[in-house]
């Protein structure tokens, strides 16, 4: 039930992204930057508070933190990942480079998904969340 509730957070995040991406004041690139910033902050918050909240049995607070993270993951960058390549690449190579960009993103997702659990076992969830936050900061720079 909690998982379904957290997954429902993706809907308002996508709707807000659609609203903001159409807003010429913010722009698509700035939306992606804002999204990576929010992702990094969410992971760093989790890295700091996860252990203590888990030890205290503060399940509601943990669910709220994960809902915040899930909202940030589905806001902005989730949408601009598909929009920016269409606008960035020249028409004569757009299809090839868009495919390459999509494949690169999928490869990164596979590496992240398969390395998360082993890293959490070896270094703990706090360190793993902090590492995810660092990758969010790297996304800011790109």
Tab-separated table of N, CA and C in Angstrom:
chain	number	residue	atom	x	y	z
A	1	UNK	N	0.834	-1.196	0.000
A	1	UNK	CA	0.000	0.000	0.000
A	1	UNK	C	0.875	1.256	0.000
A	2	UNK	N	1.924	1.264	0.803
A	2	UNK	CA	2.805	2.432	0.866
A	2	UNK	C	3.530	2.616	-0.462
A	3	UNK	N	3.955	1.512	-1.077
A	3	UNK	CA	4.633	1.581	-2.364
A	3	UNK	C	3.718	2.183	-3.428
A	4	UNK	N	2.455	1.780	-3.433
A	4	UNK	CA	1.495	2.333	-4.397
A	4	UNK	C	1.293	3.820	-4.165
A	5	UNK	N	1.240	4.220	-2.904
A	5	UNK	CA	1.084	5.636	-2.572
A	5	UNK	C	2.280	6.446	-3.063
A	6	UNK	N	3.476	5.937	-2.830
A	6	UNK	CA	4.680	6.640	-3.274
A	6	UNK	C	4.721	6.700	-4.801
A	7	UNK	N	4.315	5.619	-5.478
A	7	UNK	CA	4.292	5.631	-6.945
A	7	UNK	C	3.299	6.651	-7.484
A	8	UNK	N	2.237	6.929	-6.748
A	8	UNK	CA	1.264	7.939	-7.184
A	8	UNK	C	1.851	9.344	-7.173
A	9	UNK	N	2.948	9.546	-6.454
A	9	UNK	CA	3.620	10.841	-6.412
A	9	UNK	C	4.139	11.214	-7.803
A	10	UNK	N	4.396	10.227	-8.650
A	10	UNK	CA	4.911	10.499	-9.995
A	10	UNK	C	3.908	11.293	-10.824
A	11	UNK	N	2.632	11.140	-10.562
A	11	UNK	CA	1.614	11.813	-11.370
A	11	UNK	C	1.675	13.329	-11.187
A	12	UNK	N	1.597	13.853	-9.950
A	12	UNK	CA	1.702	15.316	-9.835
A	12	UNK	C	3.070	15.848	-10.269
A	13	UNK	N	4.113	15.054	-10.097
A	13	UNK	CA	5.437	15.495	-10.544
A	13	UNK	C	5.459	15.657	-12.061
A	14	UNK	N	4.884	14.701	-12.774
A	14	UNK	CA	4.835	14.796	-14.238
A	14	UNK	C	3.940	15.949	-14.676
A	15	UNK	N	2.821	16.126	-14.015
A	15	UNK	CA	1.922	17.229	-14.362
A	15	UNK	C	2.588	18.580	-14.118
A	16	UNK	N	3.279	18.711	-13.017
A	16	UNK	CA	3.998	19.957	-12.742
A	16	UNK	C	5.098	20.182	-13.767
A	17	UNK	N	5.782	19.122	-14.153
A	17	UNK	CA	6.815	19.239	-15.191
A	17	UNK	C	6.217	19.736	-16.497
A	18	UNK	N	5.063	19.182	-16.878
A	18	UNK	CA	4.427	19.621	-18.118
A	18	UNK	C	4.043	21.095	-18.042
A	19	UNK	N	3.574	21.511	-16.892
A	19	UNK	CA	3.197	22.921	-16.710
A	19	UNK	C	4.419	23.818	-16.797
A	20	UNK	N	5.484	23.431	-16.121
A	20	UNK	CA	6.684	24.270	-16.058
A	20	UNK	C	7.449	24.234	-17.375
A	21	UNK	N	7.482	23.099	-18.059
A	21	UNK	CA	8.234	23.004	-19.311
A	21	UNK	C	7.595	23.888	-20.377
A	22	UNK	N	6.305	24.095	-20.299
A	22	UNK	CA	5.636	24.986	-21.232
A	22	UNK	C	5.802	26.451	-20.873
A	23	UNK	N	6.274	26.721	-19.659
A	23	UNK	CA	6.483	28.082	-19.197
A	23	UNK	C	7.802	28.597	-19.771
A	24	UNK	N	7.727	29.566	-20.648
A	24	UNK	CA	8.931	30.078	-21.300
A	24	UNK	C	9.844	30.824	-20.333
A	25	UNK	N	9.342	31.168	-19.166
A	25	UNK	CA	10.176	31.883	-18.200
A	25	UNK	C	11.272	31.021	-17.598
A	26	UNK	N	10.994	29.746	-17.348
A	26	UNK	CA	11.990	28.867	-16.728
A	26	UNK	C	12.876	28.206	-17.773
A	27	UNK	N	12.293	27.654	-18.801
A	27	UNK	CA	13.059	27.008	-19.856
A	27	UNK	C	13.377	25.566	-19.523
A	28	UNK	N	13.602	24.788	-20.561
A	28	UNK	CA	13.829	23.356	-20.393
A	28	UNK	C	15.153	23.056	-19.720
A	29	UNK	N	16.195	23.742	-20.107
A	29	UNK	CA	17.524	23.501	-19.533
A	29	UNK	C	17.534	23.861	-18.046
A	30	UNK	N	16.922	24.985	-17.704
A	30	UNK	CA	16.850	25.382	-16.290
A	30	UNK	C	15.996	24.416	-15.482
A	31	UNK	N	14.947	23.880	-16.103
A	31	UNK	CA	14.117	22.881	-15.430
A	31	UNK	C	14.937	21.634	-15.127
A	32	UNK	N	15.764	21.216	-16.069
A	32	UNK	CA	16.604	20.045	-15.838
A	32	UNK	C	17.620	20.329	-14.729
A	33	UNK	N	18.199	21.509	-14.733
A	33	UNK	CA	19.154	21.878	-13.687
A	33	UNK	C	18.475	21.897	-12.320
A	34	UNK	N	17.298	22.512	-12.246
A	34	UNK	CA	16.545	22.541	-10.990
A	34	UNK	C	16.229	21.129	-10.515
A	35	UNK	N	15.848	20.271	-11.441
A	35	UNK	CA	15.517	18.893	-11.098
A	35	UNK	C	16.718	18.152	-10.512
A	36	UNK	N	17.880	18.269	-11.150
A	36	UNK	CA	19.073	17.600	-10.620
A	36	UNK	C	19.461	18.165	-9.254
A	37	UNK	N	19.270	19.469	-9.062
A	37	UNK	CA	19.536	20.069	-7.752
A	37	UNK	C	18.621	19.456	-6.691
A	38	UNK	N	17.327	19.349	-7.001
A	38	UNK	CA	16.372	18.773	-6.045
A	38	UNK	C	16.661	17.300	-5.769
A	39	UNK	N	17.081	16.573	-6.805
A	39	UNK	CA	17.454	15.165	-6.620
A	39	UNK	C	18.648	15.056	-5.676
A	40	UNK	N	19.666	15.876	-5.907
A	40	UNK	CA	20.858	15.839	-5.064
A	40	UNK	C	20.507	16.182	-3.620
A	41	UNK	N	19.721	17.231	-3.416
A	41	UNK	CA	19.327	17.630	-2.055
A	41	UNK	C	18.533	16.514	-1.375
A	42	UNK	N	17.613	15.897	-2.107
A	42	UNK	CA	16.800	14.816	-1.529
A	42	UNK	C	17.668	13.638	-1.082
A	43	UNK	N	18.623	13.256	-1.929
A	43	UNK	CA	19.512	12.157	-1.543
A	43	UNK	C	20.389	12.538	-0.356
A	44	UNK	N	20.879	13.771	-0.315
A	44	UNK	CA	21.711	14.177	0.819
A	44	UNK	C	20.892	14.214	2.109
A	45	UNK	N	19.629	14.660	2.033
A	45	UNK	CA	18.754	14.638	3.214
A	45	UNK	C	18.575	13.197	3.695
A	46	UNK	N	18.319	12.292	2.758
A	46	UNK	CA	18.176	10.881	3.134
A	46	UNK	C	19.456	10.334	3.747
A	47	UNK	N	20.611	10.720	3.187
A	47	UNK	CA	21.878	10.195	3.708
A	47	UNK	C	22.121	10.645	5.141
A	48	UNK	N	21.663	11.837	5.485
A	48	UNK	CA	21.883	12.363	6.838
A	48	UNK	C	20.889	11.781	7.838
A	49	UNK	N	19.618	11.685	7.444
A	49	UNK	CA	18.576	11.350	8.414
A	49	UNK	C	18.105	9.901	8.394
A	50	UNK	N	18.442	9.126	7.372
A	50	UNK	CA	17.885	7.788	7.238
A	50	UNK	C	18.194	6.901	8.444
A	51	UNK	N	19.454	6.828	8.839
A	51	UNK	CA	19.848	5.933	9.934
A	51	UNK	C	19.133	6.243	11.235
A	52	UNK	N	19.073	7.527	11.601
A	52	UNK	CA	18.419	7.912	12.859
A	52	UNK	C	16.917	7.676	12.802
A	53	UNK	N	16.295	8.014	11.691
A	53	UNK	CA	14.847	7.801	11.578
A	53	UNK	C	14.498	6.323	11.603
A	54	UNK	N	15.328	5.516	10.981
A	54	UNK	CA	15.101	4.072	10.977
A	54	UNK	C	15.271	3.503	12.384
A	55	UNK	N	16.293	3.966	13.090
A	55	UNK	CA	16.540	3.482	14.452
A	55	UNK	C	15.399	3.875	15.394
A	56	UNK	N	14.803	5.044	15.163
A	56	UNK	CA	13.702	5.521	16.012
A	56	UNK	C	12.367	4.890	15.615
A	57	UNK	N	12.342	4.203	14.477
A	57	UNK	CA	11.092	3.616	14.008
A	57	UNK	C	10.135	4.652	13.449
A	58	UNK	N	10.674	5.745	12.939
A	58	UNK	CA	9.857	6.834	12.400
A	58	UNK	C	9.460	6.526	10.956
A	59	UNK	N	8.593	5.551	10.811
A	59	UNK	CA	8.205	5.076	9.484
A	59	UNK	C	7.543	6.168	8.656
A	60	UNK	N	6.668	6.947	9.257
A	60	UNK	CA	5.975	8.010	8.525
A	60	UNK	C	6.967	9.017	7.968
A	61	UNK	N	7.946	9.395	8.744
A	61	UNK	CA	8.960	10.347	8.277
A	61	UNK	C	9.784	9.760	7.135
A	62	UNK	N	10.125	8.493	7.251
A	62	UNK	CA	10.873	7.843	6.171
A	62	UNK	C	10.057	7.778	4.883
A	63	UNK	N	8.783	7.434	5.006
A	63	UNK	CA	7.921	7.379	3.825
A	63	UNK	C	7.826	8.762	3.189
A	64	UNK	N	7.723	9.797	4.005
A	64	UNK	CA	7.656	11.157	3.471
A	64	UNK	C	8.955	11.547	2.764
A	65	UNK	N	10.089	11.149	3.307
A	65	UNK	CA	11.367	11.439	2.654
A	65	UNK	C	11.487	10.701	1.323
A	66	UNK	N	11.069	9.442	1.294
A	66	UNK	CA	11.111	8.701	0.035
A	66	UNK	C	10.107	9.263	-0.970
A	67	UNK	N	8.960	9.737	-0.498
A	67	UNK	CA	7.992	10.369	-1.399
A	67	UNK	C	8.575	11.652	-1.987
A	68	UNK	N	9.269	12.425	-1.165
A	68	UNK	CA	9.944	13.633	-1.656
A	68	UNK	C	10.987	13.278	-2.710
A	69	UNK	N	11.779	12.260	-2.432
A	69	UNK	CA	12.787	11.818	-3.390
A	69	UNK	C	12.129	11.365	-4.690
A	70	UNK	N	11.072	10.586	-4.591
A	70	UNK	CA	10.404	10.077	-5.785
A	70	UNK	C	9.794	11.218	-6.591
A	71	UNK	N	9.250	12.217	-5.912
A	71	UNK	CA	8.723	13.394	-6.612
A	71	UNK	C	9.849	14.075	-7.381
A	72	UNK	N	10.989	14.285	-6.723
A	72	UNK	CA	12.121	14.956	-7.367
A	72	UNK	C	12.676	14.139	-8.531
A	73	UNK	N	12.691	12.823	-8.404
A	73	UNK	CA	13.179	11.972	-9.488
A	73	UNK	C	12.258	12.035	-10.717
A	74	UNK	N	10.970	12.258	-10.495
A	74	UNK	CA	10.016	12.287	-11.601
A	74	UNK	C	9.686	13.692	-12.081
A	75	UNK	N	10.241	14.692	-11.433
A	75	UNK	CA	10.014	16.083	-11.821
A	75	UNK	C	11.178	16.560	-12.681
A	76	UNK	N	10.884	17.199	-13.757
A	76	UNK	CA	11.909	17.869	-14.548
A	76	UNK	C	12.757	16.953	-15.392
A	77	UNK	N	13.800	16.406	-14.806
A	77	UNK	CA	14.756	15.603	-15.576
A	77	UNK	C	14.097	14.406	-16.245
A	78	UNK	N	13.074	13.865	-15.626
A	78	UNK	CA	12.347	12.741	-16.230
A	78	UNK	C	11.767	13.146	-17.582
A	79	UNK	N	11.270	14.379	-17.673
A	79	UNK	CA	10.668	14.855	-18.920
A	79	UNK	C	11.707	15.456	-19.870
A	80	UNK	N	12.607	16.258	-19.339
A	80	UNK	CA	13.570	16.935	-20.213
A	80	UNK	C	14.568	15.965	-20.831
A	81	UNK	N	14.700	14.788	-20.256
A	81	UNK	CA	15.553	13.761	-20.855
A	81	UNK	C	15.086	13.420	-22.263
A	82	UNK	N	13.790	13.514	-22.509
A	82	UNK	CA	13.240	13.199	-23.825
A	82	UNK	C	13.135	14.433	-24.722
A	83	UNK	N	13.058	15.613	-24.122
A	83	UNK	CA	12.869	16.838	-24.905
A	83	UNK	C	14.196	17.421	-25.375
A	84	UNK	N	15.161	17.534	-24.474
A	84	UNK	CA	16.408	18.225	-24.816
A	84	UNK	C	17.183	17.600	-25.975
A	85	UNK	N	17.298	16.275	-26.095
A	85	UNK	CA	18.013	15.745	-27.258
A	85	UNK	C	17.354	16.130	-28.587
A	86	UNK	N	16.037	16.231	-28.596
A	86	UNK	CA	15.333	16.614	-29.822
A	86	UNK	C	15.672	18.046	-30.231
A	87	UNK	N	15.966	18.885	-29.247
A	87	UNK	CA	16.262	20.283	-29.528
A	87	UNK	C	17.755	20.556	-29.664
A	88	UNK	N	18.582	19.668	-29.149
A	88	UNK	CA	20.013	19.940	-29.076
A	88	UNK	C	20.800	19.487	-30.298
A	89	UNK	N	20.400	18.391	-30.910
A	89	UNK	CA	21.193	17.812	-31.988
A	89	UNK	C	20.749	18.348	-33.342
A	90	UNK	N	21.708	18.534	-34.272
A	90	UNK	CA	21.338	18.975	-35.618
A	90	UNK	C	20.481	17.927	-36.334
A	91	UNK	N	19.593	18.374	-37.210
A	91	UNK	CA	18.635	17.451	-37.844
A	91	UNK	C	19.265	16.270	-38.578
A	92	UNK	N	20.423	16.462	-39.201
A	92	UNK	CA	20.996	15.376	-39.999
A	92	UNK	C	21.525	14.213	-39.167
A	93	UNK	N	21.808	14.429	-37.889
A	93	UNK	CA	22.289	13.348	-37.019
A	93	UNK	C	21.404	13.171	-35.788
A	94	UNK	N	20.278	13.840	-35.765
A	94	UNK	CA	19.421	13.846	-34.576
A	94	UNK	C	18.992	12.451	-34.151
A	95	UNK	N	18.536	11.633	-35.080
A	95	UNK	CA	18.040	10.301	-34.730
A	95	UNK	C	19.147	9.436	-34.132
A	96	UNK	N	20.326	9.469	-34.746
A	96	UNK	CA	21.441	8.649	-34.242
A	96	UNK	C	21.898	9.112	-32.868
A	97	UNK	N	22.069	10.422	-32.713
A	97	UNK	CA	22.557	10.929	-31.423
A	97	UNK	C	21.493	10.834	-30.337
A	98	UNK	N	20.230	10.967	-30.703
A	98	UNK	CA	19.161	10.780	-29.725
A	98	UNK	C	19.150	9.333	-29.241
A	99	UNK	N	19.348	8.387	-30.157
A	99	UNK	CA	19.435	6.975	-29.771
A	99	UNK	C	20.634	6.706	-28.888
A	100	UNK	N	21.773	7.322	-29.223
A	100	UNK	CA	22.973	7.165	-28.405
A	100	UNK	C	22.762	7.734	-27.004
A	101	UNK	N	22.126	8.914	-26.924
A	101	UNK	CA	21.856	9.528	-25.618
A	101	UNK	C	20.917	8.652	-24.795
A	102	UNK	N	19.885	8.107	-25.438
A	102	UNK	CA	18.938	7.237	-24.736
A	102	UNK	C	19.627	5.970	-24.249
A	103	UNK	N	20.462	5.383	-25.095
A	103	UNK	CA	21.180	4.165	-24.702
A	103	UNK	C	22.139	4.441	-23.553
A	104	UNK	N	22.786	5.597	-23.570
A	104	UNK	CA	23.698	5.963	-22.481
A	104	UNK	C	22.946	6.089	-21.162
A	105	UNK	N	21.773	6.709	-21.230
A	105	UNK	CA	20.954	6.823	-20.023
A	105	UNK	C	20.509	5.481	-19.487
A	106	UNK	N	20.129	4.585	-20.385
A	106	UNK	CA	19.710	3.239	-19.958
A	106	UNK	C	20.878	2.468	-19.361
A	107	UNK	N	22.054	2.619	-19.962
A	107	UNK	CA	23.245	1.937	-19.422
A	107	UNK	C	23.559	2.454	-18.022
A	108	UNK	N	23.452	3.758	-17.828
A	108	UNK	CA	23.675	4.323	-16.494
A	108	UNK	C	22.657	3.825	-15.486
A	109	UNK	N	21.417	3.677	-15.920
A	109	UNK	CA	20.376	3.164	-15.027
A	109	UNK	C	20.654	1.727	-14.622
A	110	UNK	N	21.136	0.915	-15.565
A	110	UNK	CA	21.466	-0.484	-15.259
A	110	UNK	C	22.611	-0.550	-14.254
A	111	UNK	N	23.652	0.252	-14.479
A	111	UNK	CA	24.796	0.263	-13.552
A	111	UNK	C	24.336	0.701	-12.159
A	112	UNK	N	23.524	1.750	-12.102
A	112	UNK	CA	23.031	2.227	-10.813
A	112	UNK	C	22.160	1.211	-10.100
A	113	UNK	N	21.276	0.573	-10.849
A	113	UNK	CA	20.366	-0.405	-10.244
A	113	UNK	C	21.107	-1.628	-9.716
A	114	UNK	N	22.102	-2.089	-10.469
A	114	UNK	CA	22.827	-3.294	-10.046
A	114	UNK	C	23.907	-3.018	-9.008
A	115	UNK	N	24.351	-1.787	-8.882
A	115	UNK	CA	25.398	-1.499	-7.902
A	115	UNK	C	24.844	-0.969	-6.587
A	116	UNK	N	23.552	-0.583	-6.544
A	116	UNK	CA	22.989	0.010	-5.330
A	116	UNK	C	23.016	-0.962	-4.156
A	117	UNK	N	22.449	-2.145	-4.331
A	117	UNK	CA	22.368	-3.105	-3.224
A	117	UNK	C	23.739	-3.558	-2.728
A	118	UNK	N	24.685	-3.924	-3.613
A	118	UNK	CA	26.005	-4.303	-3.099
A	118	UNK	C	26.710	-3.156	-2.365
A	119	UNK	N	26.551	-1.942	-2.875
A	119	UNK	CA	27.177	-0.803	-2.202
A	119	UNK	C	26.529	-0.553	-0.842
A	120	UNK	N	25.206	-0.697	-0.770
A	120	UNK	CA	24.507	-0.511	0.508
A	120	UNK	C	24.945	-1.566	1.525
A	121	UNK	N	25.166	-2.798	1.064
A	121	UNK	CA	25.634	-3.848	1.981
A	121	UNK	C	27.050	-3.571	2.471
A	122	UNK	N	27.899	-3.075	1.588
A	122	UNK	CA	29.308	-2.848	1.949
A	122	UNK	C	29.521	-1.562	2.744
A	123	UNK	N	28.778	-0.496	2.409
A	123	UNK	CA	29.062	0.817	2.999
A	123	UNK	C	27.908	1.401	3.797
A	124	UNK	N	26.734	0.795	3.757
A	124	UNK	CA	25.571	1.316	4.467
A	124	UNK	C	24.726	2.207	3.573
A	125	UNK	N	23.464	2.340	3.952
A	125	UNK	CA	22.542	3.118	3.135
A	125	UNK	C	22.853	4.612	3.151
A	126	UNK	N	23.316	5.135	4.276
A	126	UNK	CA	23.648	6.562	4.342
A	126	UNK	C	24.711	6.944	3.327
A	127	UNK	N	25.772	6.157	3.259
A	127	UNK	CA	26.846	6.413	2.291
A	127	UNK	C	26.347	6.209	0.864
A	128	UNK	N	25.504	5.218	0.665
A	128	UNK	CA	24.966	4.959	-0.673
A	128	UNK	C	24.081	6.120	-1.128
A	129	UNK	N	23.232	6.627	-0.228
A	129	UNK	CA	22.400	7.781	-0.586
A	129	UNK	C	23.276	9.009	-0.860
A	130	UNK	N	24.332	9.198	-0.086
A	130	UNK	CA	25.239	10.326	-0.326
A	130	UNK	C	25.900	10.198	-1.700
A	131	UNK	N	26.275	8.980	-2.069
A	131	UNK	CA	26.864	8.759	-3.395
A	131	UNK	C	25.860	9.098	-4.490
A	132	UNK	N	24.604	8.722	-4.301
A	132	UNK	CA	23.568	9.082	-5.267
A	132	UNK	C	23.429	10.602	-5.350
A	133	UNK	N	23.539	11.285	-4.214
A	133	UNK	CA	23.501	12.744	-4.204
A	133	UNK	C	24.656	13.347	-4.985
A	134	UNK	N	25.832	12.726	-4.870
A	134	UNK	CA	26.995	13.196	-5.636
A	134	UNK	C	26.728	13.066	-7.134
A	135	UNK	N	26.093	11.970	-7.540
A	135	UNK	CA	25.749	11.826	-8.956
A	135	UNK	C	24.709	12.858	-9.381
A	136	UNK	N	23.836	13.274	-8.465
A	136	UNK	CA	22.919	14.367	-8.766
A	136	UNK	C	23.664	15.667	-9.001
A	137	UNK	N	24.710	15.912	-8.198
A	137	UNK	CA	25.541	17.107	-8.393
A	137	UNK	C	26.274	17.025	-9.740
A	138	UNK	N	26.734	15.834	-10.098
A	138	UNK	CA	27.387	15.661	-11.406
A	138	UNK	C	26.378	15.963	-12.522
A	139	UNK	N	25.119	15.567	-12.327
A	139	UNK	CA	24.081	15.896	-13.301
A	139	UNK	C	23.891	17.398	-13.431
A	140	UNK	N	24.083	18.134	-12.342
A	140	UNK	CA	24.000	19.597	-12.396
A	140	UNK	C	25.059	20.172	-13.333
A	141	UNK	N	26.230	19.580	-13.301
A	141	UNK	CA	27.353	20.090	-14.083
A	141	UNK	C	27.223	19.774	-15.565
A	142	UNK	N	26.404	18.803	-15.904
A	142	UNK	CA	26.334	18.407	-17.317
A	142	UNK	C	25.345	19.228	-18.100
